[in-house]
């Protein structure tokens, strides 16, 4: 770069500083931006295609150690997902076998495009509950599917898969980042309460009572439970003892792991498989009790589960189904996406690796597109099974294939066993599983400490989910979060700053700033010390009539007026107008000027200075837009009239070339006839090959070399003075010190 910028004729080899190189920054170009960010390159296209199949980066390195870890994790998750899948299918108002189909497709397809090795995709409690709401909403409009609701679920799965996959393919998965943690936590907590309360009647056996709607709002289900509590039956004994056993095994294994850490792995697997153990135990009890009561069992059981994939086929997608579910699509997409991405990111951080959110969306999209061909309904990442998979020692995404084999074996070999599974025991499994989704008091307390506003948003989402529905809870928390974000952007505050001379010291003792080894420098802090500066420290204000204003947020159209109104208001308080009566006659005076009828010198404080210069700290500004710059132009004209002079505007830390281009186009940063009064430069070492030195040569090229001269052997070293910023923009500065000194030189203050 230096060699291209600088050529010089030298007649001597003495080491001396070379002359400065005049650096002119090229203006940001639309064509260059399009070429860099939009127009695909050959290498970029190849990289994009390869990223669609991430398994190609590791499959050829697969080994036996990885296989053992994947085998253990896959079998463990397989044992867990079988009872969970059937339970979640019932939660979704579908026959239990559809949970097995979704469990198979989720783990069998997801691994092909996944960037996370721990995620276990399949049916989940929250989406299953939402699907039940969607079916309840759609079936009155589609009575022909009253006996086959899985057709609607399959159509929904295909549509959701296509939308989510398109989001990933077009690389717009960043929209997920606009949903903050409190909104996600509110949605998960509200959903967990909704699901748990909806399953308690099944657990207690009074869900079949006439008039008891377990799909109503959570608070209604809770209130009606006591109204119909007299209808509880033997299911309550099964459900309550199963739920107690699940928690007893969990707490017992946790205590045993701490008491006997040498057997921690054993207790982990016992704890992990507790749902399977409890289902097997109560299935055995159910068999012993109901084997002679097939037609009239003593308590509610699953009964016949068809063997094999009985509902394979091309899913039905038509306009009538789409119109019936269209109103629920936004909430379904939000649930599908945020549950999967939040889980994937959380476990990626714990395992010290990163995921590609866009690729994860492609993976989950493919899973949902192909799921209905096997009879599955929408699937996404499961928190509980992912945690189990991670703790079981999974090594690669291929563990999902092992889980798929386990599920297929269950689908073909275990339907006779499934016949006797207790519905109350399955309800206990669901309640136990969703309990982990409820935000802990510690997390809620953290919300309050970090951001009381987001603490309120969390409770808004929870309460709306409890008193209305899950999808309304999602909309409420997301809308409240968006409103808070826009409010924070629109009401962003700037600060007037002053200078404090500081130095670093290992001890709190006085240091003479004149000592040669003292490390003194200037720092610029808000005059109101709002950034935590010691109140006893008084920043020194700039010279009279000079103001330094720091913008703490992006300078865009939502907050432009708020920034400049605050700045102008404070400037007018601390300065006086240059002309006492700039309007002449009373007829020319604006109606909103509140001053006295006839202004005189006594109406103005003569001790106040006249406005002379403004320094804007743009180090916190990444972008500007047309509206914000037009606002800045208007303010400049307003203050020029107020000061009866052309006020110089200096800018510090303008990062983006597009921001610099916009400021220059608006008349800031440079003026005709004005040259830069102060340069921030650096010395750069320039080496030249001795063999290439020819006496009298007038066209020598130089290059920067960071190696010491004595190690190069065949080079000699000179130095070159290079400016850091473009020299044709006298009002753009690299730091605040340069800006202040430039103003001082320009105004003759020093």
XYZ file of C-alpha atoms in Angstrom:
750
model
C 0.000 0.000 0.000
C 2.766 2.436 0.957
C 4.706 1.500 -2.162
C 1.694 2.358 -4.293
C 1.138 5.689 -2.541
C 4.723 6.909 -2.453
C 7.563 7.194 -4.925
C 10.543 9.395 -4.297
C 13.938 10.234 -5.821
C 16.749 9.962 -3.258
C 20.388 10.757 -3.779
C 21.571 9.605 -0.340
C 21.144 6.533 1.847
C 21.121 8.368 5.197
C 18.228 7.465 7.506
C 15.899 10.463 7.643
C 12.142 11.035 7.683
C 10.695 11.136 4.225
C 8.134 13.704 3.192
C 4.439 13.166 4.010
C 2.184 11.244 1.667
C -1.037 13.061 0.831
C -3.838 10.618 1.539
C -7.239 11.256 -0.028
C -9.916 8.780 0.993
C -12.030 7.570 -1.927
C -15.733 8.293 -1.571
C -17.904 5.291 -0.758
C -19.329 3.864 -3.985
C -22.667 2.141 -4.506
C -21.170 -0.110 -7.161
C -18.356 -1.140 -4.821
C -20.872 -1.887 -2.042
C -22.993 -3.996 -4.389
C -19.913 -5.809 -5.624
C -18.792 -6.527 -2.064
C -22.115 -7.435 -0.456
C -24.571 -8.437 -3.198
C -22.900 -9.665 -6.371
C -21.875 -13.299 -5.778
C -18.327 -14.412 -6.443
C -17.215 -17.862 -7.492
C -15.574 -18.606 -4.154
C -18.518 -17.141 -2.253
C -20.972 -19.276 -4.207
C -18.958 -22.423 -3.583
C -18.715 -21.604 0.117
C -22.479 -21.043 0.275
C -23.223 -24.388 -1.401
C -20.819 -26.232 0.902
C -22.392 -24.599 3.959
C -25.728 -26.233 3.079
C -24.231 -29.648 3.852
C -22.139 -29.176 6.992
C -21.858 -32.922 7.630
C -19.352 -33.065 4.740
C -16.829 -31.234 6.928
C -16.642 -33.992 9.559
C -18.136 -37.241 8.243
C -14.886 -38.380 6.602
C -13.143 -38.103 9.997
C -15.660 -40.301 11.783
C -14.062 -42.886 14.087
C -14.878 -45.566 16.660
C -14.513 -43.249 19.642
C -17.108 -40.923 18.172
C -19.334 -43.895 17.361
C -19.346 -45.135 20.961
C -20.322 -41.698 22.261
C -23.032 -41.307 19.619
C -24.349 -44.805 20.281
C -24.777 -44.202 24.006
C -26.335 -40.779 23.500
C -28.581 -41.976 20.672
C -29.948 -44.935 22.612
C -30.491 -42.777 25.709
C -32.445 -40.142 23.795
C -34.364 -42.872 21.962
C -35.616 -44.347 25.227
C -36.670 -40.899 26.413
C -38.322 -39.698 23.194
C -40.686 -42.665 22.829
C -42.921 -41.885 25.835
C -42.441 -38.133 25.343
C -43.417 -38.295 21.670
C -46.661 -40.123 22.381
C -47.471 -37.781 25.270
C -46.856 -34.682 23.152
C -48.998 -36.041 20.326
C -51.914 -36.349 22.733
C -51.147 -32.820 23.914
C -51.462 -31.738 20.261
C -54.905 -33.419 20.018
C -53.498 -36.099 17.702
C -53.333 -39.886 18.082
C -50.193 -41.004 20.001
C -48.537 -42.707 17.021
C -48.033 -39.330 15.321
C -45.644 -38.390 18.091
C -43.538 -41.420 17.190
C -43.574 -40.493 13.509
C -42.433 -36.949 14.294
C -39.768 -38.263 16.648
C -38.359 -40.468 13.896
C -38.290 -37.797 11.189
C -36.866 -35.164 13.519
C -33.737 -37.140 14.373
C -33.390 -38.914 11.020
C -33.296 -35.801 8.798
C -32.111 -32.957 11.007
C -28.508 -34.200 11.346
C -27.841 -33.843 7.600
C -27.942 -30.041 7.699
C -27.235 -29.348 11.365
C -24.405 -27.272 12.768
C -25.154 -28.380 16.344
C -24.252 -31.891 17.423
C -26.365 -31.850 20.593
C -29.764 -30.678 19.377
C -32.456 -33.348 19.423
C -35.242 -32.353 17.038
C -38.737 -33.740 17.294
C -42.099 -33.055 18.936
C -41.983 -30.609 21.847
C -44.499 -29.670 24.504
C -44.877 -25.983 23.682
C -45.489 -26.379 19.969
C -47.725 -29.389 20.561
C -49.874 -27.244 22.834
C -49.951 -24.486 20.227
C -50.861 -27.016 17.526
C -53.828 -28.070 19.631
C -54.973 -24.446 19.695
C -54.479 -24.175 15.916
C -56.512 -27.328 15.285
C -59.257 -26.119 17.597
C -59.340 -22.884 15.597
C -59.237 -24.532 12.151
C -61.508 -27.579 12.508
C -64.818 -25.630 12.664
C -63.885 -24.193 9.253
C -62.809 -27.611 7.928
C -65.412 -30.110 9.188
C -64.324 -32.698 6.600
C -61.083 -33.142 8.563
C -62.731 -33.601 11.963
C -61.728 -37.297 12.013
C -58.341 -36.731 10.365
C -56.818 -33.624 12.032
C -53.330 -34.880 11.193
C -53.940 -33.777 7.597
C -54.165 -30.161 8.802
C -51.083 -30.701 10.972
C -49.187 -32.102 7.981
C -50.123 -29.165 5.767
C -49.049 -26.769 8.504
C -45.735 -28.591 8.845
C -44.959 -28.269 5.129
C -45.832 -24.574 5.060
C -43.817 -23.816 8.180
C -40.892 -25.818 6.838
C -40.874 -23.887 3.562
C -41.040 -20.506 5.323
C -38.333 -21.335 7.866
C -36.104 -22.873 5.213
C -36.500 -19.762 3.028
C -35.448 -17.584 5.972
C -32.309 -19.674 6.295
C -31.531 -19.831 2.572
C -31.822 -16.073 2.181
C -29.646 -15.586 5.261
C -32.135 -13.456 7.197
C -32.045 -15.520 10.360
C -30.788 -12.437 12.199
C -34.436 -11.431 12.700
C -34.505 -13.962 15.540
C -32.149 -11.661 17.464
C -34.915 -9.066 17.689
C -36.739 -11.293 20.181
C -35.013 -10.686 23.550
C -34.465 -13.138 26.374
C -37.270 -11.816 28.648
C -39.806 -12.279 25.844
C -38.572 -15.830 25.246
C -38.594 -16.572 28.976
C -42.133 -15.183 29.283
C -43.328 -17.288 26.381
C -41.707 -20.455 27.789
C -42.994 -19.831 31.316
C -46.516 -18.991 30.182
C -46.573 -22.005 27.888
C -45.339 -24.301 30.663
C -48.045 -23.075 33.038
C -50.656 -23.465 30.301
C -49.535 -26.989 29.450
C -49.172 -28.146 33.059
C -52.589 -26.817 34.032
C -54.139 -28.395 30.953
C -52.670 -31.783 31.896
C -53.711 -31.775 35.557
C -57.322 -32.831 34.740
C -55.940 -35.805 32.765
C -53.615 -36.564 35.671
C -56.550 -36.519 38.109
C -59.092 -38.197 35.847
C -61.736 -35.468 35.746
C -60.909 -34.305 32.217
C -63.885 -36.247 30.840
C -66.438 -34.463 33.035
C -69.252 -32.854 31.033
C -68.656 -29.149 30.524
C -64.993 -29.181 31.539
C -63.002 -27.587 28.711
C -59.317 -28.301 29.349
C -58.351 -26.241 26.262
C -59.690 -22.989 27.702
C -57.509 -20.219 29.136
C -55.227 -21.373 31.925
C -57.027 -19.472 34.666
C -60.379 -20.992 33.600
C -58.951 -24.519 33.590
C -57.538 -23.890 37.055
C -60.814 -22.520 38.409
C -62.968 -25.222 36.846
C -60.687 -27.947 38.186
C -62.049 -27.381 41.684
C -65.561 -27.156 40.286
C -65.207 -30.649 38.783
C -62.888 -32.138 41.396
C -65.608 -34.560 42.501
C -65.192 -36.352 39.158
C -61.613 -37.420 39.938
C -61.148 -41.204 39.860
C -58.509 -43.933 39.971
C -56.458 -42.032 37.394
C -55.507 -39.621 40.174
C -53.742 -42.410 42.083
C -51.792 -43.397 38.977
C -50.962 -39.846 37.938
C -49.976 -38.429 41.315
C -47.779 -41.363 42.270
C -46.128 -41.328 38.841
C -45.425 -37.591 39.155
C -44.075 -38.099 42.691
C -41.835 -40.908 41.504
C -40.442 -38.795 38.654
C -39.427 -36.030 41.053
C -38.230 -38.507 43.677
C -35.880 -40.196 41.200
C -34.640 -36.808 40.007
C -33.942 -35.446 43.463
C -32.563 -38.755 44.697
C -30.117 -39.080 41.803
C -29.038 -35.482 42.251
C -28.303 -36.078 45.923
C -26.570 -39.392 45.211
C -24.365 -37.770 42.551
C -23.163 -35.240 45.096
C -22.817 -37.845 47.836
C -20.984 -40.420 45.711
C -19.330 -38.474 42.887
C -17.393 -41.541 41.748
C -20.716 -43.010 40.544
C -21.986 -39.784 39.012
C -22.272 -41.293 35.517
C -24.429 -44.150 36.772
C -26.789 -41.832 38.597
C -26.939 -39.602 35.536
C -28.249 -42.417 33.337
C -30.744 -43.498 35.997
C -31.968 -39.926 36.247
C -32.081 -39.501 32.465
C -34.132 -42.639 31.908
C -36.586 -41.958 34.744
C -39.446 -41.186 32.342
C -38.945 -44.525 30.578
C -38.705 -46.404 33.888
C -41.884 -44.810 35.247
C -43.820 -45.478 32.036
C -42.661 -49.110 32.015
C -43.581 -49.561 35.680
C -47.064 -48.131 35.303
C -47.576 -49.939 32.013
C -46.885 -53.175 33.906
C -49.356 -52.137 36.614
C -51.896 -51.223 33.940
C -51.445 -54.593 32.248
C -51.991 -56.456 35.505
C -55.094 -54.397 36.326
C -56.682 -54.108 32.884
C -55.704 -57.293 31.043
C -59.168 -58.723 31.695
C -60.923 -55.372 31.087
C -60.059 -54.493 27.498
C -63.429 -52.944 26.743
C -63.843 -51.164 30.092
C -60.413 -50.484 31.665
C -60.241 -49.439 35.311
C -58.395 -46.234 34.353
C -57.667 -44.411 31.123
C -55.119 -46.066 28.800
C -53.881 -45.457 25.251
C -55.384 -48.607 23.782
C -54.631 -49.596 20.187
C -51.537 -48.071 18.561
C -51.127 -49.121 14.904
C -47.919 -50.920 13.986
C -45.580 -49.301 11.460
C -45.939 -46.104 9.426
C -49.650 -46.242 8.719
C -49.962 -42.653 7.492
C -47.153 -42.337 4.975
C -48.041 -40.401 1.850
C -47.904 -37.043 0.138
C -49.273 -34.352 2.476
C -52.393 -32.464 1.462
C -51.757 -28.764 0.884
C -54.663 -26.694 -0.389
C -55.989 -23.166 -0.124
C -58.805 -24.048 2.280
C -56.431 -25.438 4.892
C -54.014 -22.562 4.379
C -56.741 -19.950 4.854
C -57.949 -21.721 7.996
C -54.504 -21.720 9.663
C -53.174 -18.452 8.200
C -54.064 -16.393 11.265
C -51.955 -18.669 13.476
C -48.915 -18.881 11.181
C -46.979 -15.951 12.731
C -47.140 -17.398 16.232
C -46.296 -20.876 14.931
C -43.215 -19.540 13.103
C -42.061 -17.624 16.182
C -42.403 -20.680 18.427
C -40.729 -22.991 15.932
C -37.791 -20.661 15.368
C -37.043 -19.115 18.747
C -37.326 -22.380 20.664
C -34.866 -24.099 18.343
C -32.371 -21.236 17.940
C -32.348 -20.301 21.633
C -31.643 -23.913 22.618
C -28.965 -24.295 19.939
C -27.188 -21.087 20.986
C -27.356 -21.941 24.686
C -25.769 -25.356 24.292
C -23.240 -24.037 21.785
C -22.015 -21.548 24.395
C -21.814 -24.276 27.024
C -19.804 -26.517 24.689
C -17.556 -23.687 23.420
C -18.516 -23.756 19.759
C -20.677 -21.649 17.484
C -23.694 -22.482 15.363
C -24.910 -20.972 12.122
C -28.497 -19.810 12.841
C -29.339 -19.681 9.148
C -28.159 -23.240 8.608
C -30.096 -24.382 11.677
C -33.230 -22.875 10.160
C -32.549 -24.743 6.931
C -32.156 -27.980 8.901
C -35.361 -27.537 10.858
C -37.135 -26.439 7.669
C -36.114 -29.630 5.846
C -37.249 -31.678 8.826
C -40.713 -30.159 8.732
C -41.040 -30.337 4.960
C -40.345 -34.075 4.840
C -41.965 -34.941 8.170
C -45.553 -35.179 6.882
C -44.490 -37.698 4.217
C -43.954 -40.092 7.126
C -46.991 -38.899 9.068
C -45.166 -36.417 11.298
C -46.361 -33.065 12.566
C -44.195 -29.917 13.121
C -40.988 -30.549 15.043
C -38.253 -28.369 16.506
C -35.421 -28.600 19.026
C -36.287 -30.101 22.421
C -34.668 -28.572 25.500
C -34.980 -31.621 27.750
C -33.778 -34.175 25.191
C -30.955 -31.871 24.071
C -29.744 -31.582 27.665
C -29.858 -35.366 28.027
C -28.022 -35.841 24.764
C -25.271 -33.420 25.775
C -24.747 -35.040 29.176
C -24.750 -38.523 27.652
C -21.537 -37.725 25.784
C -22.740 -37.171 22.215
C -19.893 -36.575 19.765
C -21.540 -35.777 16.405
C -24.998 -35.123 14.898
C -24.979 -38.738 13.646
C -26.309 -39.777 17.055
C -29.700 -38.816 15.651
C -29.564 -41.822 13.326
C -29.163 -44.129 16.326
C -32.187 -42.521 17.964
C -34.151 -42.922 14.718
C -33.373 -46.670 14.688
C -34.620 -46.986 18.279
C -37.845 -45.171 17.382
C -38.405 -47.372 14.302
C -37.968 -50.482 16.461
C -40.569 -49.082 18.863
C -42.974 -48.285 16.029
C -42.843 -51.850 14.682
C -42.204 -53.948 17.796
C -43.832 -52.236 20.787
C -47.430 -51.281 19.821
C -48.855 -54.187 21.904
C -47.032 -52.778 24.935
C -48.242 -49.269 24.187
C -51.832 -50.462 24.483
C -51.620 -50.472 28.298
C -49.795 -47.166 28.814
C -51.708 -45.011 31.292
C -52.854 -41.595 30.090
C -52.427 -40.278 33.625
C -48.800 -41.457 33.633
C -48.225 -39.719 30.301
C -49.753 -36.547 31.773
C -47.290 -36.851 34.653
C -44.424 -37.120 32.153
C -45.609 -33.953 30.383
C -46.039 -31.968 33.597
C -42.631 -33.096 34.792
C -40.999 -32.173 31.472
C -42.484 -28.679 31.173
C -41.587 -27.834 34.753
C -38.033 -27.120 33.578
C -39.334 -24.466 31.169
C -40.581 -22.219 33.986
C -38.145 -19.415 34.714
C -36.513 -19.757 38.111
C -36.875 -17.053 40.778
C -33.152 -16.365 40.367
C -33.619 -15.607 36.662
C -36.641 -13.398 37.282
C -34.727 -11.523 39.976
C -31.915 -10.976 37.493
C -34.387 -9.405 35.045
C -35.356 -6.904 37.730
C -31.759 -6.060 38.602
C -30.643 -5.667 34.991
C -33.695 -3.980 33.462
C -36.941 -3.291 35.372
C -38.666 -2.529 32.058
C -37.900 -6.015 30.745
C -38.990 -7.451 34.082
C -42.410 -5.907 33.397
C -42.367 -7.273 29.828
C -41.713 -10.750 31.211
C -44.789 -10.579 33.420
C -46.884 -9.125 30.602
C -46.087 -12.176 28.472
C -46.765 -14.606 31.313
C -50.056 -13.014 32.365
C -51.394 -12.757 28.814
C -50.503 -16.434 28.257
C -52.327 -17.407 31.454
C -55.412 -15.241 30.992
C -55.710 -15.437 27.197
C -53.661 -17.909 25.133
C -50.104 -18.890 24.300
C -50.071 -17.161 20.910
C -51.419 -13.928 22.385
C -48.737 -14.159 25.060
C -46.105 -14.396 22.315
C -47.492 -11.374 20.500
C -47.769 -9.341 23.713
C -44.199 -9.967 24.876
C -42.690 -9.445 21.412
C -44.737 -6.269 20.819
C -43.804 -4.885 24.245
C -40.124 -5.646 23.577
C -40.302 -3.932 20.182
C -42.001 -0.897 21.734
C -39.272 -0.678 24.389
C -36.556 -0.945 21.734
C -38.117 1.831 19.629
C -38.598 4.003 22.708
C -34.961 3.575 23.699
C -33.836 4.475 20.179
C -36.175 7.459 19.874
C -35.410 8.858 23.339
C -31.667 8.333 23.271
C -29.777 11.061 25.113
C -26.610 12.824 24.102
C -24.212 14.373 26.590
C -22.081 17.508 26.669
C -18.576 16.485 27.635
C -15.566 18.136 29.172
C -11.934 17.188 29.580
C -10.141 15.659 32.543
C -6.373 15.229 32.617
C -5.582 11.789 34.020
C -2.681 9.408 34.482
C -2.288 5.742 35.355
C -0.657 4.737 38.618
C -0.277 1.423 40.461
C -1.007 3.166 43.762
C -3.343 5.943 44.825
C -0.620 8.518 45.366
C 0.026 11.914 43.822
C 2.140 11.888 40.668
C 3.906 14.885 39.204
C 2.547 15.214 35.689
C 5.828 16.843 34.658
C 7.858 13.756 35.453
C 9.332 12.144 32.316
C 7.782 8.761 33.047
C 4.306 10.027 33.939
C 1.623 8.685 31.626
C -0.769 11.627 31.385
C -3.523 11.967 28.858
C -6.858 13.671 28.334
C -10.154 11.871 28.716
C -13.498 13.371 27.802
C -16.358 12.627 30.183
C -19.916 13.990 30.491
C -20.109 17.284 32.323
C -22.893 15.866 34.465
C -20.677 12.822 35.275
C -23.562 10.526 34.298
C -21.204 7.712 33.269
C -20.160 6.859 36.802
C -17.273 9.319 37.153
C -16.453 10.292 40.721
C -18.730 13.254 41.636
C -15.741 14.968 43.254
C -14.052 15.181 39.837
C -15.048 18.299 37.921
C -14.473 18.034 34.144
C -13.114 21.200 32.559
C -15.478 22.695 30.015
C -14.137 23.596 26.558
C -13.325 27.183 25.708
C -16.124 29.715 25.956
C -18.514 29.315 23.055
C -17.184 25.864 22.129
C -19.352 22.805 22.839
C -18.553 19.114 22.637
C -21.650 16.940 22.259
C -21.468 13.159 22.366
C -24.145 11.053 20.677
C -24.520 7.831 22.637
C -26.682 5.995 20.089
C -27.051 5.719 16.336
C -28.071 9.015 14.742
C -31.141 8.017 12.724
C -34.554 9.420 11.930
C -36.326 8.158 15.099
C -33.988 10.046 17.432
C -32.479 12.823 15.308
C -34.838 15.555 16.528
C -34.524 14.386 20.138
C -30.727 14.653 19.967
C -30.594 18.060 18.309
C -33.410 19.608 20.386
C -31.497 18.739 23.542
C -28.264 20.077 22.093
C -29.744 23.381 20.859
C -31.645 23.945 24.088
C -28.515 23.595 26.212
C -26.420 25.728 23.846
C -28.926 28.588 24.058
C -28.934 28.378 27.849
C -25.125 28.698 27.997
C -24.650 31.327 25.270
C -26.157 34.638 24.182
C -27.381 35.612 20.728
C -24.932 37.680 18.711
C -27.648 40.123 17.649
C -30.060 41.507 20.219
C -33.013 41.903 17.839
C -32.353 40.001 14.611
C -35.909 40.496 13.324
C -35.976 44.294 13.058
C -39.619 45.334 13.384
C -42.241 43.683 15.563
C -44.033 42.505 12.444
C -41.084 40.362 11.443
C -40.803 38.770 14.864
C -42.020 35.100 15.100
C -45.207 34.571 17.076
C -43.545 31.959 19.305
C -40.674 34.183 20.502
C -41.447 34.566 24.251
C -39.059 37.497 24.862
C -40.027 41.032 25.915
C -41.809 43.288 23.448
C -38.782 45.494 22.868
C -35.507 43.692 23.436
C -32.487 45.574 24.753
C -29.025 44.738 26.018
C -30.403 44.478 29.552
C -32.449 41.445 28.471
C -29.303 39.469 27.659
C -26.618 38.272 30.068
C -23.424 39.895 28.731
C -21.244 37.432 30.636
C -22.374 34.582 28.443
C -20.226 33.838 25.375
C -21.316 33.793 21.752
C -21.470 30.403 20.082
C -18.228 29.783 18.163
C -17.864 26.062 17.337
C -19.480 22.676 17.860
C -17.705 19.330 18.102
C -19.891 16.255 17.616
C -18.573 12.954 18.945
C -19.767 10.367 16.397
C -17.787 7.465 17.867
C -21.056 5.831 18.943
C -22.756 6.400 15.572
C -22.540 3.663 12.967
C -25.017 4.982 10.394
C -26.885 8.109 9.390
C -29.852 8.603 7.088
C -31.446 11.316 4.969
C -33.831 12.498 7.695
C -31.159 12.780 10.370
C -28.779 14.670 8.092
C -31.496 17.044 6.950
C -32.233 17.712 10.598
C -28.546 18.481 11.144
C -28.590 20.900 8.184
C -31.619 22.699 9.638
C -29.969 22.978 13.052
C -26.815 24.374 11.474
C -28.847 27.116 9.763
C -30.690 27.836 13.009
C -27.477 28.198 15.011
C -25.789 30.254 12.274
C -28.621 32.796 12.559
C -28.400 32.653 16.346
C -24.643 33.337 16.323
C -24.817 35.695 13.318
C -21.829 33.851 11.893
C -20.900 30.674 10.120
C -20.320 28.130 12.893
C -17.717 25.420 12.344
C -18.941 21.848 12.944
C -16.245 19.311 13.749
C -16.839 15.546 13.812
C -14.897 12.953 15.786
C -14.789 9.210 15.164
C -16.975 8.963 12.049
C -16.619 5.223 11.428
C -18.662 4.353 8.390
C -17.539 5.509 4.931
C -21.226 5.910 4.108
C -21.680 8.207 7.118
C -18.715 10.272 5.898
C -20.175 10.330 2.391
C -23.534 11.505 3.748
C -21.981 14.223 5.894
C -19.877 15.474 2.985
C -22.915 15.494 0.692
C -24.761 17.560 3.317
C -22.032 20.170 3.472
C -20.248 18.941 6.607
C -16.629 17.882 6.993
C -15.183 20.090 4.286
C -15.557 23.621 2.979
C -14.166 25.464 -0.015
C -10.978 27.282 0.825
C -10.566 25.653 4.209
C -7.469 23.515 4.657
C -6.718 21.176 7.483
C -5.010 23.088 10.295
C -3.799 20.027 12.183
C -2.838 16.532 11.064
C -2.624 13.329 13.066
C 0.231 11.398 11.471
C 2.364 8.364 12.111
C 5.853 7.339 11.104
C 6.018 4.173 9.026
C 9.241 2.295 8.371
C 10.072 1.949 4.676
C 12.656 -0.579 3.535
C 14.451 -0.761 0.196
C 16.420 -3.624 -1.319
C 20.081 -2.585 -1.544
C 20.583 -4.613 -4.680
C 17.892 -2.557 -6.326
C 19.480 0.798 -5.461
C 20.885 2.381 -8.579
C 22.617 5.720 -8.371
C 20.567 8.430 -9.973
C 17.421 6.340 -10.094
C 14.327 8.586 -9.987
C 11.581 5.969 -9.684
C 11.999 3.766 -6.643
C 9.162 1.819 -4.951
C 9.130 1.245 -1.186
C 7.335 -1.276 1.005
C 6.583 -1.463 4.732
C 8.582 -4.097 6.575
C 8.232 -4.806 10.298
C 11.446 -6.848 10.651
C 14.544 -5.223 12.182
C 17.071 -4.010 9.631
C 19.898 -6.177 10.942
C 17.857 -9.296 10.236
C 17.081 -8.318 6.706
C 20.688 -8.025 5.655
C 19.954 -6.686 2.209
C 17.753 -3.698 3.163
C 18.072 -0.184 4.523
C 15.355 1.579 6.513
C 13.872 5.072 6.216
C 10.686 6.478 7.719
C 7.664 7.989 6.039
C 5.089 10.350 7.542
C 1.501 9.187 6.860
C -1.715 10.982 7.860
C -4.328 8.773 9.480
C -7.331 10.445 7.879
C -8.037 11.973 4.508
C -6.426 15.405 4.307
C -9.263 16.920 2.251
C -11.721 16.763 5.181
C -10.511 19.355 7.712
C -13.508 18.881 9.989
C -13.214 15.097 10.415
C -10.921 14.096 13.277
C -9.450 10.843 14.521
C -9.972 11.638 18.225
C -11.219 14.333 20.536
C -7.785 15.808 21.276
C -7.214 16.516 17.598
C -10.660 18.101 17.264
C -10.184 20.382 20.280
C -6.727 21.501 19.164
C -8.031 22.141 15.635
C -10.775 24.375 17.018
C -8.251 26.215 19.161
C -6.006 26.853 16.154
C -8.912 27.855 13.945
C -10.314 30.327 16.477
C -6.926 31.524 17.710
C -7.644 30.405 21.260
C -4.081 29.210 21.921
